[in-house]
Coordinates of C-alpha atoms in Angstrom, one line a residue:
X1 CA -14.7 -5.4 31.2
X2 CA -14.2 -2.0 29.4
X3 CA -13.6 -2.0 25.4
X4 CA -13.2 0.5 23.5
X5 CA -15.2 -0.8 20.5
X6 CA -15.5 0.9 16.3
X7 CA -19.2 1.2 15.0
X8 CA -18.7 3.1 12.0
X9 CA -16.2 6.7 11.4
X10 CA -16.4 9.1 14.2
X11 CA -18.2 6.6 16.2
X12 CA -15.7 4.7 18.8
X13 CA -17.7 3.4 22.0
X14 CA -16.3 2.7 25.8
X15 CA -18.2 0.0 26.3
X16 CA -18.9 -2.1 29.2
X17 CA -18.8 -6.0 27.6
X18 CA -18.1 -9.4 28.6
X19 CA -14.9 -10.4 29.2
X20 CA -13.7 -13.3 26.7
X21 CA -12.2 -16.6 27.8
X22 CA -9.2 -17.9 25.7
X23 CA -10.0 -21.3 23.1
X24 CA -7.3 -24.4 23.8
X25 CA -4.5 -22.4 21.7
X26 CA -5.7 -19.1 22.7
X27 CA -4.1 -16.4 25.7
X28 CA -5.8 -14.0 27.4
X29 CA -3.6 -10.8 27.9
X30 CA -4.7 -8.1 30.2
X31 CA -3.2 -5.6 28.4
X32 CA -0.6 -2.9 30.3
X33 CA -0.7 -0.7 27.3
X34 CA -1.8 0.0 23.1
X35 CA -0.4 2.9 21.2
X36 CA -2.3 4.5 18.5
X37 CA -1.5 3.7 15.2
X38 CA -2.0 6.2 11.6
X39 CA -4.5 3.1 10.3
X40 CA -6.5 3.7 14.0
X41 CA -7.1 7.2 13.0
X42 CA -8.0 5.8 9.4
X43 CA -10.5 3.8 10.8
X44 CA -11.5 6.2 12.9
X45 CA -11.7 9.5 10.6
X46 CA -13.2 8.0 7.7
X47 CA -13.1 3.8 7.7
X48 CA -13.9 1.4 7.1
X49 CA -10.3 0.4 5.5
X50 CA -9.7 -2.6 6.9
X51 CA -12.3 -3.4 9.5
X52 CA -14.2 -5.9 8.3
X53 CA -18.1 -4.6 8.2
X54 CA -18.9 -7.9 6.1
X55 CA -18.3 -10.7 5.2
X56 CA -15.9 -12.0 8.5
X57 CA -12.5 -11.9 8.4
X58 CA -11.4 -15.4 7.7
X59 CA -9.2 -16.1 10.7
X60 CA -10.9 -14.0 13.5
X61 CA -14.4 -14.4 12.3
X62 CA -15.1 -11.1 13.1
X63 CA -16.9 -8.0 11.9
X64 CA -17.8 -4.5 13.0
X65 CA -18.0 -3.6 16.1
X66 CA -14.6 -4.6 17.2
X67 CA -11.9 -3.0 19.8
X68 CA -9.6 -1.2 17.9
X69 CA -5.4 -1.2 19.1
X70 CA -3.1 -3.7 17.2
X71 CA 0.0 -1.9 19.2
X72 CA -0.2 -3.6 22.5
X73 CA 1.2 -5.1 25.5
X74 CA 0.3 -6.9 28.9
X75 CA 0.3 -9.4 31.1
X76 CA -0.9 -13.3 30.6
X77 CA -4.2 -13.8 32.7
X78 CA -5.0 -16.7 31.0
X79 CA -3.6 -19.6 28.8
X80 CA -6.0 -22.1 26.9
X81 CA -5.8 -25.9 27.5
X82 CA -3.3 -26.4 24.4
X83 CA -1.3 -23.7 25.2
X84 CA 2.3 -24.9 27.3
X85 CA 4.4 -21.8 26.1
X86 CA 3.0 -19.3 28.1
X87 CA 1.8 -19.0 31.5
X88 CA -0.4 -16.5 33.8
X89 CA 1.9 -13.6 34.6
X90 CA 4.5 -13.7 31.8
X91 CA 4.7 -9.9 30.5
X92 CA 3.8 -10.1 26.8
X93 CA 4.5 -8.3 23.6
X94 CA 1.4 -8.9 21.2
X95 CA 3.1 -9.2 17.4
X96 CA -0.5 -9.1 16.1
X97 CA -0.5 -10.3 12.5
X98 CA -3.3 -13.5 11.8
X99 CA -1.4 -16.3 10.3
X100 CA -3.9 -19.2 8.5
X101 CA -0.7 -21.5 8.8
X102 CA -2.1 -23.4 6.4
X103 CA -1.4 -21.2 2.7
X104 CA 1.5 -21.3 0.8
X105 CA 3.0 -18.0 2.1
X106 CA 2.4 -19.1 5.8
X107 CA 4.2 -22.7 5.0
X108 CA 7.1 -21.0 3.3
X109 CA 8.0 -18.6 6.6
X110 CA 6.5 -15.2 4.8
X111 CA 3.2 -15.2 7.1
X112 CA 3.0 -11.4 6.9
X113 CA 2.1 -12.3 3.1
X114 CA -0.6 -15.1 4.4
X115 CA -3.4 -15.4 2.1
X116 CA -5.8 -14.1 4.8
X117 CA -3.6 -11.5 6.3
X118 CA -5.1 -9.4 9.0
X119 CA -4.0 -7.8 12.4
X120 CA -6.0 -8.2 16.2
X121 CA -7.0 -4.6 16.9
X122 CA -8.5 -4.5 12.9
X123 CA -9.5 -7.2 11.7
X124 CA -10.4 -9.2 15.2
X125 CA -10.7 -7.5 18.4
X126 CA -7.5 -5.4 19.6
X127 CA -6.1 -3.9 22.7
X128 CA -7.5 -0.8 23.8
X129 CA -9.4 -2.5 26.3
X130 CA -8.9 -4.3 29.7
X131 CA -8.4 -7.8 28.2
X132 CA -7.9 -9.5 24.8
X133 CA -7.8 -13.1 23.7
X134 CA -5.1 -13.9 21.0
X135 CA -3.6 -16.6 19.4
X136 CA -0.5 -18.2 21.4
X137 CA 1.4 -17.6 18.5
X138 CA 1.1 -13.9 18.4
X139 CA 2.9 -13.3 22.0
X140 CA 6.9 -13.1 22.6
X141 CA 7.6 -13.2 26.3
X142 CA 9.7 -10.2 27.4
X143 CA 13.4 -10.3 29.0
X144 CA 13.7 -9.1 32.4
X145 CA 15.0 -5.7 30.9
X146 CA 11.8 -5.2 28.5
X147 CA 9.4 -2.3 30.1
X148 CA 5.7 -3.2 29.3
X149 CA 6.0 0.2 27.4
X150 CA 8.8 -0.5 25.4
X151 CA 7.3 -3.6 24.4
X152 CA 3.7 -1.6 23.4
X153 CA 6.1 0.2 20.5
X154 CA 7.9 -3.1 19.5
X155 CA 5.1 -3.2 16.6
X156 CA 5.7 -0.4 14.4
X157 CA 9.5 -1.1 15.6
X158 CA 9.3 -3.7 13.5
X159 CA 7.2 -2.2 10.4
X160 CA 10.4 -0.2 10.5
X161 CA 13.0 -3.4 10.8
X162 CA 11.3 -5.1 8.2
X163 CA 11.1 -1.9 6.0
X164 CA 15.1 -1.6 6.4
X165 CA 15.6 -5.4 5.7
X166 CA 13.4 -4.7 2.5
X167 CA 16.2 -2.5 1.4
X168 CA 19.3 -4.0 1.6
X169 CA 21.0 -1.5 3.3
X170 CA 24.5 -1.6 3.7
X171 CA 26.7 -0.1 6.4
X172 CA 28.4 2.5 3.2
X173 CA 25.5 3.7 1.8
X174 CA 23.3 6.8 2.2
X175 CA 19.6 7.0 2.9
X176 CA 16.7 9.1 2.8
X177 CA 13.9 8.7 4.9
X178 CA 10.3 10.9 3.7
X179 CA 7.9 11.5 6.2
X180 CA 8.7 11.7 9.7
X181 CA 5.4 9.9 11.4
X182 CA 6.0 7.1 14.0
X183 CA 7.4 4.6 11.3
X184 CA 9.5 7.0 9.7
X185 CA 11.4 7.9 12.8
X186 CA 12.1 4.3 13.7
X187 CA 13.4 4.0 10.2
X188 CA 15.9 6.7 10.9
X189 CA 16.8 5.0 13.9
X190 CA 17.2 1.9 12.6
X191 CA 19.3 3.0 9.7
X192 CA 21.4 4.8 12.4
X193 CA 22.3 1.5 14.5
X194 CA 22.8 -0.8 11.6
X195 CA 25.5 1.6 10.4
X196 CA 24.2 4.0 7.3
X197 CA 27.2 6.3 6.2
X198 CA 24.2 9.4 5.9
X199 CA 20.8 9.5 7.3
X200 CA 19.1 11.5 5.7
X201 CA 15.2 12.9 6.9
X202 CA 12.9 14.9 5.4
X203 CA 9.4 16.5 6.7
X204 CA 7.4 19.4 6.9
X205 CA 7.3 19.9 10.7
X206 CA 10.1 21.6 12.9
X207 CA 9.6 19.0 15.9
X208 CA 9.5 15.8 13.7
X209 CA 13.2 17.0 12.0
X210 CA 14.2 17.5 15.5
X211 CA 13.3 14.6 16.5
X212 CA 14.7 12.8 13.9
X213 CA 18.1 14.4 14.6
X214 CA 17.9 13.2 18.0
X215 CA 17.5 9.5 16.7
X216 CA 20.4 9.9 14.4
X217 CA 19.5 11.5 11.3
X218 CA 22.4 13.0 10.0
X219 CA 20.8 15.5 8.0
X220 CA 17.5 17.3 7.8
X221 CA 15.7 19.3 5.0
X222 CA 12.7 20.9 5.8
X223 CA 10.7 20.5 2.4
X224 CA 8.3 23.7 3.4
X225 CA 11.5 25.8 2.6
X226 CA 12.3 24.6 -0.7
X227 CA 10.9 23.6 -4.1
X228 CA 11.1 20.2 -5.4
X229 CA 14.6 20.5 -7.5
X230 CA 16.1 22.4 -4.8
X231 CA 15.5 19.0 -2.2
X232 CA 16.8 17.6 -5.0
X233 CA 19.7 19.0 -5.1
X234 CA 20.3 19.3 -1.1
X235 CA 19.5 15.5 -0.5
X236 CA 22.1 14.7 -3.5
X237 CA 24.5 17.0 -2.0
X238 CA 24.9 14.8 1.3
X239 CA 26.6 12.1 -1.4
X240 CA 28.9 14.0 -3.6
X241 CA 25.4 14.7 -6.0
X242 CA 25.5 11.8 -7.0
X243 CA 21.9 10.8 -4.5
X244 CA 21.0 8.1 -2.8
X245 CA 21.6 4.8 -2.4
X246 CA 18.5 4.0 -1.0
X247 CA 15.2 5.9 -0.3
X248 CA 12.2 5.2 1.8
X249 CA 8.6 6.6 1.3
X250 CA 7.0 6.8 5.0
X251 CA 4.3 9.4 4.4
X252 CA 1.8 7.5 1.5
X253 CA 1.6 11.0 -0.5
X254 CA 1.9 11.6 -4.1
X255 CA 4.6 14.3 -3.3
X256 CA 7.0 11.9 -1.1
X257 CA 6.6 9.4 -3.8
X258 CA 8.0 11.6 -6.1
X259 CA 10.8 13.1 -4.0
X260 CA 11.8 9.1 -3.1
X261 CA 12.2 8.5 -6.4
X262 CA 14.0 11.7 -7.8
X263 CA 16.4 11.4 -4.7
X264 CA 17.6 7.9 -5.5
X265 CA 21.1 7.5 -7.4
X266 CA 21.2 5.6 -10.8
X267 CA 20.7 2.4 -9.5
X268 CA 19.0 3.2 -6.3
X269 CA 16.6 1.3 -4.6
X270 CA 13.2 2.8 -3.5
X271 CA 11.2 1.3 -0.7
X272 CA 7.8 2.0 -0.2
X273 CA 6.2 1.6 3.8
X274 CA 3.7 4.4 3.5
X275 CA 0.4 3.1 2.7
X276 CA -1.2 5.3 -0.5
X277 CA -3.8 4.7 -3.5
X278 CA -2.3 5.4 -6.9
X279 CA 0.9 6.9 -7.8
X280 CA 2.1 8.3 -10.9
X281 CA 6.4 8.0 -11.3
X282 CA 8.2 9.4 -14.5
X283 CA 8.9 5.2 -15.8
X284 CA 11.3 6.2 -18.2
X285 CA 13.7 7.9 -15.8
X286 CA 13.2 4.6 -13.9
X287 CA 13.9 2.6 -16.7
X288 CA 16.8 5.0 -18.0
X289 CA 18.6 4.9 -14.2
X290 CA 18.0 1.4 -13.6
X291 CA 15.9 2.1 -10.3
X292 CA 14.3 -0.6 -8.0
X293 CA 11.2 0.0 -6.4
X294 CA 10.5 -2.5 -3.5
X295 CA 7.3 -2.4 -1.2
X296 CA 7.3 -3.7 2.5
X297 CA 4.2 -4.7 4.2
X298 CA 3.7 -5.8 8.2
X299 CA 6.9 -7.9 9.5
X300 CA 8.3 -11.5 10.1
X301 CA 10.7 -12.6 12.4
X302 CA 11.8 -9.1 13.7
X303 CA 10.1 -9.7 17.3
X304 CA 13.0 -11.5 18.8
X305 CA 15.8 -9.0 17.0
X306 CA 14.2 -6.5 18.6
X307 CA 13.5 -7.5 22.0
X308 CA 17.3 -8.3 22.2
X309 CA 18.4 -4.9 20.8
X310 CA 15.7 -3.6 23.6
X311 CA 17.4 -5.4 26.5
X312 CA 20.5 -4.5 25.3
X313 CA 20.2 -1.3 25.2
X314 CA 21.0 -1.0 21.6
X315 CA 17.4 0.8 21.0
X316 CA 14.8 2.0 22.4
X317 CA 11.3 2.4 20.9
X318 CA 10.0 4.7 23.5
X319 CA 11.3 7.6 22.6
X320 CA 8.8 8.6 20.2
X321 CA 6.4 8.3 22.9
X322 CA 5.0 11.6 23.6
X323 CA 1.5 11.2 24.9
X324 CA 0.4 8.4 27.4
X325 CA -3.7 8.7 28.4
X326 CA -6.1 6.5 30.2
X327 CA -8.7 4.3 28.1
X328 CA -11.6 6.4 29.2
X329 CA -9.7 9.8 27.4
X330 CA -8.5 7.9 24.4
X331 CA -10.5 9.6 21.9
X332 CA -10.2 13.4 23.4
X333 CA -7.0 13.0 24.2
X334 CA -5.5 10.6 21.8
X335 CA -7.2 10.1 18.5
X336 CA -8.1 14.1 18.3
X337 CA -4.7 15.0 19.5
X338 CA -3.1 13.0 16.6
X339 CA -5.2 14.6 14.4
X340 CA -5.1 18.3 15.5
X341 CA -1.8 18.3 16.7
X342 CA 1.0 17.3 14.5
X343 CA 4.2 17.8 16.9
X344 CA 2.2 14.4 18.5
X345 CA 4.1 11.0 17.2
X346 CA 3.0 8.3 19.4
X347 CA 0.1 8.2 22.0
X348 CA -0.1 5.3 24.0
X349 CA -3.5 4.3 26.2
X350 CA -3.1 2.8 29.7
X351 CA -6.2 0.6 30.5
X352 CA -4.9 1.0 34.0
X353 CA -6.3 -2.1 35.4
X354 CA -3.4 -4.3 35.6
X355 CA -4.5 -5.3 39.2
X356 CA -7.4 -7.4 37.7
X357 CA -4.5 -9.4 35.5
X358 CA -4.5 -12.5 36.9
X359 CA -8.0 -14.8 36.4
X360 CA -8.8 -16.4 40.0

């Protein structure tokens, strides 16, 4: 089979490798679609950040080189001897978080905080390949009304839904999303679907601001057109000058971090979704205004709700997909395009070998 394998930064190779066979509790999936995530871009451009080089990941047992891609869907081609929940031919979405299933977090149901946290496609082989073998617990059978393309975008939608749940947003409240990459745009859509009174979207890309409008933003602001004080006043003006009840930082930048805090009303809550290193903030203002700073990582118990929403026509995560490319073109027409064209949002990679999905 073919696999797009990461070796070192800027050295990602499409190679012929042996088709993997599942262990007793594993499933082999023939990949239909795999999204390119911002994490993949960072690994490609200047990794490793999450990819294990040494030692191996404690759950997957893998080190580089490994196949990228943690946003994927496909068809079950072979099941392990102990798997009873799935059968050959089932269409599935992959929830790619590894779980040790033994630590205090896993035992308590917070598997996204597993002591051995990791993702297929970053800490083990993922979906930018013809086939992937993953633990059966990662797989969700698709209802008839959910397509394989939609299933491939459930992973970033789950990130957005988990962050929304962490925010405790109520239908009568106003929220702002700073940074309109795929996660930010899905946050806009999710907040609007869950009834937020106002959804403000902030970015520096006119194309992404237009996308936010399509996905339900009630107000959009181009941060290039105003200084920090003017942006703060514009956002506050949406809610009678008080500020936002909730703000989401979805860019992972110091500037958006500060803008998110400034956007809040007294007693407001900021949710950090974007990945960044150190951040500076006005602690005096945070204390005096009794602000809450919350973080969100990954997701848990989100896929079932998302599948129901998509099946019932309440949500379509493929609204952020701007391009579909073949596996052999993933670097030139996927990774490089995303790095250089900020109008692109979500690129799906399609191995196009579905005729080989079923094991003999």
